[in-house]
mmCIF file of C-alpha atoms in Angstrom:
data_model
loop_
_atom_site.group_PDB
_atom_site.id
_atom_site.type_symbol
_atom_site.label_atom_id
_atom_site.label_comp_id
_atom_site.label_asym_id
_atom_site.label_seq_id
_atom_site.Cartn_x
_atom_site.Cartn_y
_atom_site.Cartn_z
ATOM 1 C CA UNK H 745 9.384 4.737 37.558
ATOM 2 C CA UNK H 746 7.588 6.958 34.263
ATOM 3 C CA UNK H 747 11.520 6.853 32.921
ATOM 4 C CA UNK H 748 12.339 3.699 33.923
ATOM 5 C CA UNK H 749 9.030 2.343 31.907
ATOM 6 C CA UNK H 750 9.914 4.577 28.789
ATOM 7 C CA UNK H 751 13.113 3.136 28.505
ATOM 8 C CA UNK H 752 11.811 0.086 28.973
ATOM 9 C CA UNK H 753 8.324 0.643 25.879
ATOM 10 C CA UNK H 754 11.752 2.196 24.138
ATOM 11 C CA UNK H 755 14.021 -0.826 24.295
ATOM 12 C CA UNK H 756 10.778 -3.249 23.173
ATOM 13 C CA UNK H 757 9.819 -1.589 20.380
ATOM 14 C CA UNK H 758 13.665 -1.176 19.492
ATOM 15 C CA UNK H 759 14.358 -5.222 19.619
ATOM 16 C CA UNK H 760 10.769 -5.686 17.723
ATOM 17 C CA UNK H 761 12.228 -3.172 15.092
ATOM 18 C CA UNK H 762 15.245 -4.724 14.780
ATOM 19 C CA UNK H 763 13.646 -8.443 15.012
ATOM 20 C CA UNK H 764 10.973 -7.623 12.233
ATOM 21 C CA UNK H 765 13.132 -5.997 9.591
ATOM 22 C CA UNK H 766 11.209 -6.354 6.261
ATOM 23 C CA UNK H 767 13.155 -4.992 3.092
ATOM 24 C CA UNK H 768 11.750 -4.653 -0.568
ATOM 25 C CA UNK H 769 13.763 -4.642 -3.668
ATOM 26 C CA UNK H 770 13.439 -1.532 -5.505
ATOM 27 C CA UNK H 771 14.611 -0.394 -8.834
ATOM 28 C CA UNK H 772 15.381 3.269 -9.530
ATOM 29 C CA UNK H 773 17.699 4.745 -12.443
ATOM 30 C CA UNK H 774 18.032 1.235 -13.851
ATOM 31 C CA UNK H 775 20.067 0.471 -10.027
ATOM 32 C CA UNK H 776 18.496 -1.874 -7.279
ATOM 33 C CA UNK H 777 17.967 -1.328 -3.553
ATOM 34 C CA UNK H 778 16.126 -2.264 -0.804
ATOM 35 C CA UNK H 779 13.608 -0.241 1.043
ATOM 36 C CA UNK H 780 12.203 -0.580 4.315
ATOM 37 C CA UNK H 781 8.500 -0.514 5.642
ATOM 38 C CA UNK H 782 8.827 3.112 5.731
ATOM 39 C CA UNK H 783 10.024 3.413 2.305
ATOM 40 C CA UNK H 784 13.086 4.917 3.299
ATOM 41 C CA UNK H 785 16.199 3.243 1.589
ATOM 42 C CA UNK H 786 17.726 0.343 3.787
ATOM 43 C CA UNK H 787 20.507 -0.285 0.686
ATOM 44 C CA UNK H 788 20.606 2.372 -1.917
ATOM 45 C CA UNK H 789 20.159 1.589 -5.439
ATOM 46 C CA UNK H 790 24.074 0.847 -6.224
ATOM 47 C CA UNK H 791 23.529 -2.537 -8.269
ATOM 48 C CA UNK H 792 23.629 -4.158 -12.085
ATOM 49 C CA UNK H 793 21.109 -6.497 -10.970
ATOM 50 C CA UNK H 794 19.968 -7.803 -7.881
ATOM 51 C CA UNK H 795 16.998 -10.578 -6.171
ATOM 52 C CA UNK H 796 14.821 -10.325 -3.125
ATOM 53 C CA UNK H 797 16.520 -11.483 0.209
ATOM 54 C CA UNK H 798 16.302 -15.110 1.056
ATOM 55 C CA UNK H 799 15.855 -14.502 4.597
ATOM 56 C CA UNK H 800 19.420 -12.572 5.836
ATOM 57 C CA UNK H 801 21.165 -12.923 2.180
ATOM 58 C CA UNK H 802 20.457 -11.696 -1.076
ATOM 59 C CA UNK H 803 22.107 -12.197 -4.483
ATOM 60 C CA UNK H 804 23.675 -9.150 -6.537
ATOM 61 C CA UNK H 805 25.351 -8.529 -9.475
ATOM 62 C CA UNK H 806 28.090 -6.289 -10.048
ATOM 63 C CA UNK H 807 30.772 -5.916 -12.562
ATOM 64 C CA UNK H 808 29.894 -9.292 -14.478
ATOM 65 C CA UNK H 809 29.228 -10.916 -11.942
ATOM 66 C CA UNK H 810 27.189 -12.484 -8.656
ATOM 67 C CA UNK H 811 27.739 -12.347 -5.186
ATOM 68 C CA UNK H 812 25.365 -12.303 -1.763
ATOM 69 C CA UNK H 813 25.034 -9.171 0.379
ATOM 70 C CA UNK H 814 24.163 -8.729 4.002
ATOM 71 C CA UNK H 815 20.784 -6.030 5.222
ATOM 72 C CA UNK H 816 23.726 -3.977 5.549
ATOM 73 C CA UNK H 817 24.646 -4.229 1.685
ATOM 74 C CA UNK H 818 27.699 -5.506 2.389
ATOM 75 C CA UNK H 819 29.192 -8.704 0.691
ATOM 76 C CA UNK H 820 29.246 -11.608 2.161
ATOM 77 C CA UNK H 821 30.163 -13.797 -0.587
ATOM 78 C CA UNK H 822 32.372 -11.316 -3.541
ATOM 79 C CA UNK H 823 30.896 -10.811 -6.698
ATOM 80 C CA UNK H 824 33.147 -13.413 -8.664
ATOM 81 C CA UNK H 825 30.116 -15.741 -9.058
ATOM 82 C CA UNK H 826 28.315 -16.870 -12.975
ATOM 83 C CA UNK H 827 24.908 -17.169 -10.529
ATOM 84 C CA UNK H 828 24.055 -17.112 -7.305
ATOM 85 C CA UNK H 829 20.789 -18.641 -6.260
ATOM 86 C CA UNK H 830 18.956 -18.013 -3.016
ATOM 87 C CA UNK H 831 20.157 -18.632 0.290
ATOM 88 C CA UNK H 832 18.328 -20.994 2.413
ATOM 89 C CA UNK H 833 19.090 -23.301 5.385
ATOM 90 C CA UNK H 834 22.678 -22.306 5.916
ATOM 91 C CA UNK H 835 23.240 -22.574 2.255
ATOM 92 C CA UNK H 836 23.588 -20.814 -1.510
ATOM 93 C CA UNK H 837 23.477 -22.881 -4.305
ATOM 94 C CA UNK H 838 26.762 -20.870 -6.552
ATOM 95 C CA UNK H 839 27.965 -21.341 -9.842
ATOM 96 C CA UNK H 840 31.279 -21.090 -11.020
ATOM 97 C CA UNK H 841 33.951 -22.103 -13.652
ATOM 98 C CA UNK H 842 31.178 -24.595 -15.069
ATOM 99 C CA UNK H 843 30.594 -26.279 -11.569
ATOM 100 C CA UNK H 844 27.346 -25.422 -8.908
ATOM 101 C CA UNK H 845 28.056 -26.149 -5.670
ATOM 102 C CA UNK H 846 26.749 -25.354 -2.124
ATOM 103 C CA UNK H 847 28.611 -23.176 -0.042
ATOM 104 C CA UNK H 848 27.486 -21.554 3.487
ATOM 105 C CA UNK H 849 27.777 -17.297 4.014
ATOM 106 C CA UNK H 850 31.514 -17.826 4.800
ATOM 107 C CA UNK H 851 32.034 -19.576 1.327
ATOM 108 C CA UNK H 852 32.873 -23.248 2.262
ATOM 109 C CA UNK H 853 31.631 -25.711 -0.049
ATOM 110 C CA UNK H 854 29.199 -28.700 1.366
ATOM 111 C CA UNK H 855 30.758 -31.735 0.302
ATOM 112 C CA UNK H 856 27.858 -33.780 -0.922
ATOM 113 C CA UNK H 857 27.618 -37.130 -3.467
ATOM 114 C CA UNK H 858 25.655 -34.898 -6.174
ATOM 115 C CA UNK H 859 26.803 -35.950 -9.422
ATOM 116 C CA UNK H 860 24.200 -34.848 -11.569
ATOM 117 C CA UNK H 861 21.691 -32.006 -11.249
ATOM 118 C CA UNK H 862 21.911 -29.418 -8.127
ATOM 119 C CA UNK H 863 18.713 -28.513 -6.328
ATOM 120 C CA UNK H 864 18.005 -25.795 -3.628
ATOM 121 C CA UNK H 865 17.767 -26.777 -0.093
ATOM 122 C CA UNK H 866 14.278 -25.751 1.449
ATOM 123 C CA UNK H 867 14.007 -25.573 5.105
ATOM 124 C CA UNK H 868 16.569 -28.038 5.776
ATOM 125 C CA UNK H 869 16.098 -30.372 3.020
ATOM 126 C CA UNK H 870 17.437 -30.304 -1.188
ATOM 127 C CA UNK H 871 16.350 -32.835 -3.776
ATOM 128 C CA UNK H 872 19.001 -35.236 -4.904
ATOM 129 C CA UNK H 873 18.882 -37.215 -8.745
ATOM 130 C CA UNK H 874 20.071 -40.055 -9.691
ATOM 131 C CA UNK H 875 19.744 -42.163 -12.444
ATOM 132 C CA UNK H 876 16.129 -40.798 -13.276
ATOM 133 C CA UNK H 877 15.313 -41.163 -9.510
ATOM 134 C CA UNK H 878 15.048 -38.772 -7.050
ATOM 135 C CA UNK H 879 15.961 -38.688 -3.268
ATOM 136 C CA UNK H 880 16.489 -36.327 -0.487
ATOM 137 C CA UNK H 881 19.579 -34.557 0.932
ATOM 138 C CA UNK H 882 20.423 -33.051 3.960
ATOM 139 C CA UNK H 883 22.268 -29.726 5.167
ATOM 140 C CA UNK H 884 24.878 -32.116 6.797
ATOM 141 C CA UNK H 885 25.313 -33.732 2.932
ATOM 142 C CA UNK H 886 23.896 -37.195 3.567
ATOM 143 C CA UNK H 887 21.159 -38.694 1.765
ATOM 144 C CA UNK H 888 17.845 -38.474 3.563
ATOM 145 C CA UNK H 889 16.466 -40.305 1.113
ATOM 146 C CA UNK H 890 17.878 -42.802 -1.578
ATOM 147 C CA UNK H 891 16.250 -41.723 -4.925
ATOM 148 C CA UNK H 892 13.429 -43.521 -5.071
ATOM 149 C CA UNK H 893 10.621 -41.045 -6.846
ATOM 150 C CA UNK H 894 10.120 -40.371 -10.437
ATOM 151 C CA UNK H 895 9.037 -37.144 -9.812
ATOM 152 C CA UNK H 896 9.271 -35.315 -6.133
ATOM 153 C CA UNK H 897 7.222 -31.850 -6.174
ATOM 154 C CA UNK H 898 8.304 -28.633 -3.334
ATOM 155 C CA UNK H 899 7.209 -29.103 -0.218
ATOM 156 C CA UNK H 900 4.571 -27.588 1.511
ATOM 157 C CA UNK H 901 3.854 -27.031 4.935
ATOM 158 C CA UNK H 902 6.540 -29.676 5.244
ATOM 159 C CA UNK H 903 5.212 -32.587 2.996
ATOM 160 C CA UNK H 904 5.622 -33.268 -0.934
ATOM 161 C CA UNK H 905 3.669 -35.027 -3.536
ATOM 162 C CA UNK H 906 5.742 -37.495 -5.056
ATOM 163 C CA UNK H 907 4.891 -40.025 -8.213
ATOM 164 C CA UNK H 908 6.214 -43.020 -9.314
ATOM 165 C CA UNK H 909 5.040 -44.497 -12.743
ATOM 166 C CA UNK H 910 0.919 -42.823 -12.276
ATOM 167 C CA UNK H 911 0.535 -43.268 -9.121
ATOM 168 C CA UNK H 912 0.860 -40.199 -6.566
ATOM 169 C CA UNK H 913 1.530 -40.085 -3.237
ATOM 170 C CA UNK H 914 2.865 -37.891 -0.201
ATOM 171 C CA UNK H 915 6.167 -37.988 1.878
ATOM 172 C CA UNK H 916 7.766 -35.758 4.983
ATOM 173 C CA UNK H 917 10.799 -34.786 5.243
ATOM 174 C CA UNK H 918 12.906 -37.542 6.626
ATOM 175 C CA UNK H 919 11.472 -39.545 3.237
ATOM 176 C CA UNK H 920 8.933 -41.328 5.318
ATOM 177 C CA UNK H 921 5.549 -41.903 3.385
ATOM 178 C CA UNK H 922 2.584 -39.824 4.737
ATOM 179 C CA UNK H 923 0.130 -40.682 1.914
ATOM 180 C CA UNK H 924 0.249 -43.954 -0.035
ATOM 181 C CA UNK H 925 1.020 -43.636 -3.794
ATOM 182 C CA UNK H 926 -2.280 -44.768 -4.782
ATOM 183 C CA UNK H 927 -3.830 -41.504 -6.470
ATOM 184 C CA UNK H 928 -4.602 -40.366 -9.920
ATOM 185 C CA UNK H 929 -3.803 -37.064 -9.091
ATOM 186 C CA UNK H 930 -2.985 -35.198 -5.554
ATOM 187 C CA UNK H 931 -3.253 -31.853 -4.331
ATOM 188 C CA UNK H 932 -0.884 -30.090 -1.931
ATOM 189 C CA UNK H 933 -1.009 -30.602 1.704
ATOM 190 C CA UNK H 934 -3.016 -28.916 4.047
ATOM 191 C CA UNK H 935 -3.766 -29.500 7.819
ATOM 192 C CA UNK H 936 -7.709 -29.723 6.998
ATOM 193 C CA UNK H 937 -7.147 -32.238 4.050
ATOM 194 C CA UNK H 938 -5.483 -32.905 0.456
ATOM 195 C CA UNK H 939 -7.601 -33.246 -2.814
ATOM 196 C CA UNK H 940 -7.114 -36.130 -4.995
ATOM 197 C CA UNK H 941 -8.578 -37.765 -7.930
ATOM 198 C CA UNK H 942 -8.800 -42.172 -7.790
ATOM 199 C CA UNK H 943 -10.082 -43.422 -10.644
ATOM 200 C CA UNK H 944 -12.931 -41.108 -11.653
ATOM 201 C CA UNK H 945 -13.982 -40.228 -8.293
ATOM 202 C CA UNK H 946 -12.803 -37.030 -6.860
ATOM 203 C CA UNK H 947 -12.494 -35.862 -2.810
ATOM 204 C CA UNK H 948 -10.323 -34.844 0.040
ATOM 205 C CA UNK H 949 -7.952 -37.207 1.636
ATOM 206 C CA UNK H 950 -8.028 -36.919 5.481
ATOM 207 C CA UNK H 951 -6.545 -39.314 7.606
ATOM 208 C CA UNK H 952 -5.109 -41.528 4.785
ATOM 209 C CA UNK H 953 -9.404 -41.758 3.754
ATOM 210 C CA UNK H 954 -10.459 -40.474 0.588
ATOM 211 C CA UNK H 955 -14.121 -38.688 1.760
ATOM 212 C CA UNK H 956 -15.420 -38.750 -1.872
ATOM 213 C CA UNK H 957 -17.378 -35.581 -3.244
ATOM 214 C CA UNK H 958 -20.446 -36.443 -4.889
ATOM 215 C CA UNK H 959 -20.406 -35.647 -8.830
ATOM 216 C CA UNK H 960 -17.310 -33.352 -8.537
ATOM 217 C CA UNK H 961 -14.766 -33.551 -11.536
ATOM 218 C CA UNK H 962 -11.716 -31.525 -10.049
ATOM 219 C CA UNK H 963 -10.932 -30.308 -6.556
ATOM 220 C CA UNK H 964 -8.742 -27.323 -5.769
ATOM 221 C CA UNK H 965 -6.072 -27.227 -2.531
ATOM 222 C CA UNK H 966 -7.760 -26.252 0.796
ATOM 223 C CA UNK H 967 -6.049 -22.415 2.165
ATOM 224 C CA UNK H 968 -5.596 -21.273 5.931
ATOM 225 C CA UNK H 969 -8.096 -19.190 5.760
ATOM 226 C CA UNK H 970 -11.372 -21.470 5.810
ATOM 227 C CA UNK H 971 -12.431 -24.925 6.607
ATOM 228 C CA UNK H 972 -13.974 -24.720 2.654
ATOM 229 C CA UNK H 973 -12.508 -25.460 -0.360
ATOM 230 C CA UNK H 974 -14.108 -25.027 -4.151
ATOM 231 C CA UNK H 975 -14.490 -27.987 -6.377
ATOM 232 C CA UNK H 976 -16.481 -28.132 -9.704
ATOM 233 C CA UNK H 977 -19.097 -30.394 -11.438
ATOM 234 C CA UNK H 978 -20.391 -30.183 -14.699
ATOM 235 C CA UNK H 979 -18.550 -26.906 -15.453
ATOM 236 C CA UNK H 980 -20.141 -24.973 -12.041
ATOM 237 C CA UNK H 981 -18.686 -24.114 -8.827
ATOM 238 C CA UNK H 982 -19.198 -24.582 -5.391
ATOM 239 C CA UNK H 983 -17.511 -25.268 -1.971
ATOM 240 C CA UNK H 984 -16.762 -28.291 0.033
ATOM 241 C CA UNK H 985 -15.751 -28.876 3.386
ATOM 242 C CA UNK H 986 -13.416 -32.082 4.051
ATOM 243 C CA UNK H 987 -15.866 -34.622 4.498
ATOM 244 C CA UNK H 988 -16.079 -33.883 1.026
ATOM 245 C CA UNK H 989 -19.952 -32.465 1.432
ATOM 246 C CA UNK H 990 -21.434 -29.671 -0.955
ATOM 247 C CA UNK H 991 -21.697 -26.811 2.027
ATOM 248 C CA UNK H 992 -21.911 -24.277 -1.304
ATOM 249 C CA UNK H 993 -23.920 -25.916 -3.998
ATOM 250 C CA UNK H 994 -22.381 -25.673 -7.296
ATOM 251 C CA UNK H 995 -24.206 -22.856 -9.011
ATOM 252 C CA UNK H 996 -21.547 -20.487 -10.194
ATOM 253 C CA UNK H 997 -19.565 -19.750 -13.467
ATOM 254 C CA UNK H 998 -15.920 -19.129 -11.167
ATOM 255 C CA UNK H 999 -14.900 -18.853 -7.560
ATOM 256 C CA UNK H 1000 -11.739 -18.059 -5.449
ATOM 257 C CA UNK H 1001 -11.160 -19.177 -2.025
ATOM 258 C CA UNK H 1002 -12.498 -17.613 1.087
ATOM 259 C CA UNK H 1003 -10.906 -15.490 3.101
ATOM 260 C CA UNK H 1004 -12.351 -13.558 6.253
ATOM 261 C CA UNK H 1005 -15.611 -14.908 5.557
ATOM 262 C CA UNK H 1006 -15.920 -13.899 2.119
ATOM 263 C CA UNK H 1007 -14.946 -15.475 -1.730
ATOM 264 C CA UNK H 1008 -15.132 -13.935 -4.635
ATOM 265 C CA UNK H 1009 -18.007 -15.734 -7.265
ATOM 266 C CA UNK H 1010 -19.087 -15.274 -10.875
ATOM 267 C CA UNK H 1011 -22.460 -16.393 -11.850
ATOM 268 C CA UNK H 1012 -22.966 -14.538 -15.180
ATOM 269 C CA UNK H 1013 -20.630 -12.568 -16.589
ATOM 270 C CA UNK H 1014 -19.401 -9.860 -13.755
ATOM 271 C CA UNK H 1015 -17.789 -10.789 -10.080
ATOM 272 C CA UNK H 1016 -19.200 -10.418 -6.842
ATOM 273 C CA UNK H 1017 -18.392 -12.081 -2.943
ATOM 274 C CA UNK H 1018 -20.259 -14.581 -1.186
ATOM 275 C CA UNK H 1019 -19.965 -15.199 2.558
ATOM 276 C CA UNK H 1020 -19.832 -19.543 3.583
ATOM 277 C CA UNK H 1021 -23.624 -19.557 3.493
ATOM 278 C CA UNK H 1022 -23.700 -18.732 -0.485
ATOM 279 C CA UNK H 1023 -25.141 -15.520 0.224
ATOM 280 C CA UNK H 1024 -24.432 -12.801 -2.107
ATOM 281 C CA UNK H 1025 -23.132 -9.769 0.155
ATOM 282 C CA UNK H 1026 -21.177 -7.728 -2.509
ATOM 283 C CA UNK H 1027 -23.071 -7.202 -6.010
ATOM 284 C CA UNK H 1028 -22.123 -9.061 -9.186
ATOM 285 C CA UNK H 1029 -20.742 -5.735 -10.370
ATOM 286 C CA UNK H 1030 -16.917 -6.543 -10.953
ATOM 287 C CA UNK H 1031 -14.511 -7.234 -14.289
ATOM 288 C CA UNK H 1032 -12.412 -9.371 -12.020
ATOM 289 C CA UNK H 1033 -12.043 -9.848 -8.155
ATOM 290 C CA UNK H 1034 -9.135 -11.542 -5.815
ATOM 291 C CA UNK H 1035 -9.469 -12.773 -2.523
ATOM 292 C CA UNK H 1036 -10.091 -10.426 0.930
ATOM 293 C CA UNK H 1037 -6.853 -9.818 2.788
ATOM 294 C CA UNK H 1038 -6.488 -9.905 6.441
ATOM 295 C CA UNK H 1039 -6.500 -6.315 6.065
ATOM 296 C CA UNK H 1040 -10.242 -6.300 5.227
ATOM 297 C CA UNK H 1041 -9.276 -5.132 1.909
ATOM 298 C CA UNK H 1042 -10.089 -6.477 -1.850
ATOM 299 C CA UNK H 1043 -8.591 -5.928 -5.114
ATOM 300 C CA UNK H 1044 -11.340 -5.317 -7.481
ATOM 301 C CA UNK H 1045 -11.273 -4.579 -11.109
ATOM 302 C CA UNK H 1046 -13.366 -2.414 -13.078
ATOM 303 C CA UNK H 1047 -13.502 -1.544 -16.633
ATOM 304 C CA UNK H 1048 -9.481 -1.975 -16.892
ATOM 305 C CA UNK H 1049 -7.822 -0.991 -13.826
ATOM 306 C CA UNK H 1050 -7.469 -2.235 -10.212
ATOM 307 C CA UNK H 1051 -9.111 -0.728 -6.936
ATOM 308 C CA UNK H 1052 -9.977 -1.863 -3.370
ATOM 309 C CA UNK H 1053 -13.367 -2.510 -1.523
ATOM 310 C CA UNK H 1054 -14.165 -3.590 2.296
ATOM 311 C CA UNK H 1055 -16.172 -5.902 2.994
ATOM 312 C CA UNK H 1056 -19.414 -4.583 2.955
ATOM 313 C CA UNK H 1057 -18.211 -3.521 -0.763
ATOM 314 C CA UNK H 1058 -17.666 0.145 -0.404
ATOM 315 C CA UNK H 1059 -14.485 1.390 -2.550
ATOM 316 C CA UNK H 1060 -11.831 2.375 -0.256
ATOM 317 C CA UNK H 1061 -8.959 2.744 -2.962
ATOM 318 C CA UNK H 1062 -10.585 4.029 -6.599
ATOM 319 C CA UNK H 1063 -9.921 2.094 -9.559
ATOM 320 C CA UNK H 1064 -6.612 3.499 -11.098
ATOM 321 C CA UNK H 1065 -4.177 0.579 -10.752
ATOM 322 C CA UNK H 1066 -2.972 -2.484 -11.835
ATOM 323 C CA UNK H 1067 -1.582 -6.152 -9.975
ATOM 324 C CA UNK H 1068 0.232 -8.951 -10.143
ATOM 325 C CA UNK H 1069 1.572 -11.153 -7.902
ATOM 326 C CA UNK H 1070 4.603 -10.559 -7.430
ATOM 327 C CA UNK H 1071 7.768 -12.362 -5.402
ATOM 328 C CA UNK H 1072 7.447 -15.729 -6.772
ATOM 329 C CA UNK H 1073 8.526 -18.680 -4.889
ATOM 330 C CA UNK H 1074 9.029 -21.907 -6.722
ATOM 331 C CA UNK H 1075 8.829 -23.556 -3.299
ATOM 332 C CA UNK H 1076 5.431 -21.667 -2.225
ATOM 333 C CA UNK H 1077 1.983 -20.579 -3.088
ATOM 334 C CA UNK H 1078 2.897 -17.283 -2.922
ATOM 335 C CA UNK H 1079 0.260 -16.115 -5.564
ATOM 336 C CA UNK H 1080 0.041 -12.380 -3.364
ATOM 337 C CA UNK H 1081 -2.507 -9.478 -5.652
ATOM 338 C CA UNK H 1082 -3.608 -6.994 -3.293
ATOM 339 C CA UNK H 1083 -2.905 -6.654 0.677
ATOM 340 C CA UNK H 1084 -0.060 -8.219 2.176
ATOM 341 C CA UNK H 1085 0.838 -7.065 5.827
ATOM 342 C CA UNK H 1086 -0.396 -4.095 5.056
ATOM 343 C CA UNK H 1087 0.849 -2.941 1.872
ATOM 344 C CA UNK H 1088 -0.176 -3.491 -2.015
ATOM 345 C CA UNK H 1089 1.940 -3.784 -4.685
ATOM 346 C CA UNK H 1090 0.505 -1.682 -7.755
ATOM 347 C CA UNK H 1091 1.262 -0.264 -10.934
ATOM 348 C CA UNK H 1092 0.612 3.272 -11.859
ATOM 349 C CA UNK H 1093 0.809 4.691 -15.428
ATOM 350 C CA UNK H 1094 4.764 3.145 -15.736
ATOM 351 C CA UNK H 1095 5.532 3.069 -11.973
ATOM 352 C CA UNK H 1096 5.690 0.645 -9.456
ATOM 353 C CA UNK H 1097 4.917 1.051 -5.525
ATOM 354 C CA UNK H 1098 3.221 -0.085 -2.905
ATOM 355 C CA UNK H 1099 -0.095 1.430 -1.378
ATOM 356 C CA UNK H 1100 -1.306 1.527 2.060
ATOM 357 C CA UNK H 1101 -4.854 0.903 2.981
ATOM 358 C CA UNK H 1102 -5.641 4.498 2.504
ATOM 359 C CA UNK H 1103 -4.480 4.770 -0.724
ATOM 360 C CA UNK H 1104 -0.739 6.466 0.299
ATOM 361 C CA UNK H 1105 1.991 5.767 -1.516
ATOM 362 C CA UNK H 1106 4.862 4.321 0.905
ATOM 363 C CA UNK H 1107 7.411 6.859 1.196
ATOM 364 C CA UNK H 1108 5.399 9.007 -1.345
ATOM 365 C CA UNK H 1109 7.308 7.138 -3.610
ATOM 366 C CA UNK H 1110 6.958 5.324 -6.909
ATOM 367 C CA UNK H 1111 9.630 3.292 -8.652
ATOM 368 C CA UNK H 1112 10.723 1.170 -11.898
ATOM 369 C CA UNK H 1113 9.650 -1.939 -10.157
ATOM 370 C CA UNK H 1114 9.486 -3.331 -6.903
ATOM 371 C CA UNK H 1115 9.087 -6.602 -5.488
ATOM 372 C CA UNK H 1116 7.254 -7.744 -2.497
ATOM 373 C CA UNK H 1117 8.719 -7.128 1.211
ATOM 374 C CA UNK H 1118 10.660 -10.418 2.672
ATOM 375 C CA UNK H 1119 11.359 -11.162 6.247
ATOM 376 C CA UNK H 1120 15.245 -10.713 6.371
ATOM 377 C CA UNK H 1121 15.052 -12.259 10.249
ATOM 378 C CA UNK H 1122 14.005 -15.709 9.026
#
């Protein structure tokens, strides 16, 4: 039964390995790779050029020019591409001779009625111009939409703001419109409620309602991570739930959004975290602060470099780095400094790697650059 159970703990984690394959890409003697979560290589360093995988795919560049690789490094499409975009939704946007088109991992085009400009598909769905309008398409290379918009921005969480002439509104995915276009300005969606601007008044949109906020002048984009959100008035800071009520009175210089209770706040000159009460728990003692991961983990700055704190503000991880966000999206808010499932992407003196939360180097390691680790399952 004890072997019969090993085998069986064995074969688990096994599929959960396999199932949660993360890869980051590295560079290293002016070649790209990928590494895995234990920093060991997954795809040596072997290319010109290369991007972060797009869930299974990736784009590299050899000889002059692009083609997509596998987790295995292996090409899928041959490197006889001007560009390769990312892959997404069965599809890589690919240019050649001139001419983009979309083609699927076995290099089939998708015929489509795109005459004009050529957008990535995202989660099933591309934009699609015409004549200054714009519409949707679909992976099957029908219209979803007729173009309709002026202006149609990425979706998020599966809706987009979209404007015609001033006035902006918000659609899903089949085109269908989820917000009327009756706002000044809109905010992207979130399950807990969108901020807009109507006239001069500012609030959060819930339920097709705007639930006006009392003397604000902008209103940022609710996160996951708390039922608050900051807005400002007369050049101070504070938070607001969606009912568009002051739960934070505006008192402070800056803010970021909460996360695990806490947000990091300016009120003079130096940063420090509040919890949702407006409580000061970690001192106004900062250069610059980000946002608490789910780690438990900050990135603070002091004097010129990067460190980490908990959440009772004792340093974890001295100050001897720098951060940036890094792996860009255009389609997401993927603005990641600091902790992300467990790892930090820093610079040290002229080396990139990541750090875990006690400070290690993965893999001992430190590289050119690297770029943040992407689900390859997805």
């Amino acid at each position: 039964m004890k072997t019969k159970h090993l085998l069986l703990v064995i074969l688990l984690q096994s599929i959960f390995s396999i199932n949660a394959q993360e890869l980051a890409l590295v560079r290293e003697n002016d070649l790209f790779g990928y590494i895995n979560k234990s920093g060991e290589y997954a795809i040596k360093p072997q290319f010109q050029k290369a991007a972060s995988f797009s869930g299974k795919y990736a784009a590299a560049f050899q000889g002059d020019h692009w083609g997509l690789i596998n987790t295995s490094g292996d090409w899928v499409l041959q490197p006889e591409y001007d560009k390769v975009k990312d892959f997404n939704s069965g599809f890589v946007l690919v240019l050649k001779d001139d001419q983009w088109n979309y083609v699927n991992p076995s290099g089939e085009k998708l015929k489509t009625p795109v005459t004009e400009k050529y957008y990535d598909f995202e989660d099933g769905v591309a934009l699609y111009r015409s004549n200054k309008k714009l519409g949707l398409l679909g992976t099957d290379g029908q219209l979803i939409l007729e173009p309709t918009y002026d202006v149609i921005k990425p979706f998020v969480n599966g809706y987009a703001r979209v404007r015609n002439d001033d006035n902006w509104g918000m659609i899903d995915k089949k085109g269908n419109i989820f917000i009327p276009l009756e706002y000044d300005e809109l905010g992207d969606y979130n399950s807990k409620g969108v901020g807009a601007r109507k006239g001069e008044s500012f609030g959060i949109v819930v339920d097709k309602q705007l639930n006006i906020i009392s003397g604000a002048d902008k209103v940022w984009d609710f996160t996951d991570d708390s039922d608050l959100t900051y807005a400002r008035s007369d050049k101070q800071m504070g938070f607001v739930n969606n009912k568009g009520e002051w739960v934070i009175k505006p008192t402070f210089k800056k803010v970021r959004a909460f996360n695990n209770g806490l947000a990091p706040a300016v009120n003079e000159k130096l940063w420090g975290y509040i919890n949702e009460k407006g409580e000061k728990v970690v001192d106004d003692i900062y250069r610059d602060a980000e946002t608490f991961s789910a780690s438990g983990l900050a990135p603070v700055k002091e004097k010129k470099l990067w460190g980490f704190i908990e959440e009772s503000g004792k340093t974890i991880i001295a100050a001897e780095y720098d951060i940036t966000a890094g792996g860009f999206s255009i389609f997401s808010k993927n603005n990641i400094k600091g902790f992300h499932n467990g790892l930090a992407r820093v610079k040290k003196d002229k080396e990139w790697g990541f750090l875990d939360t006690d400070g290690k180097p993965l893999g001992g390691k430190w590289y050119q650059n690297v770029e943040l680790f992407v689900d390859t399952t997805k």
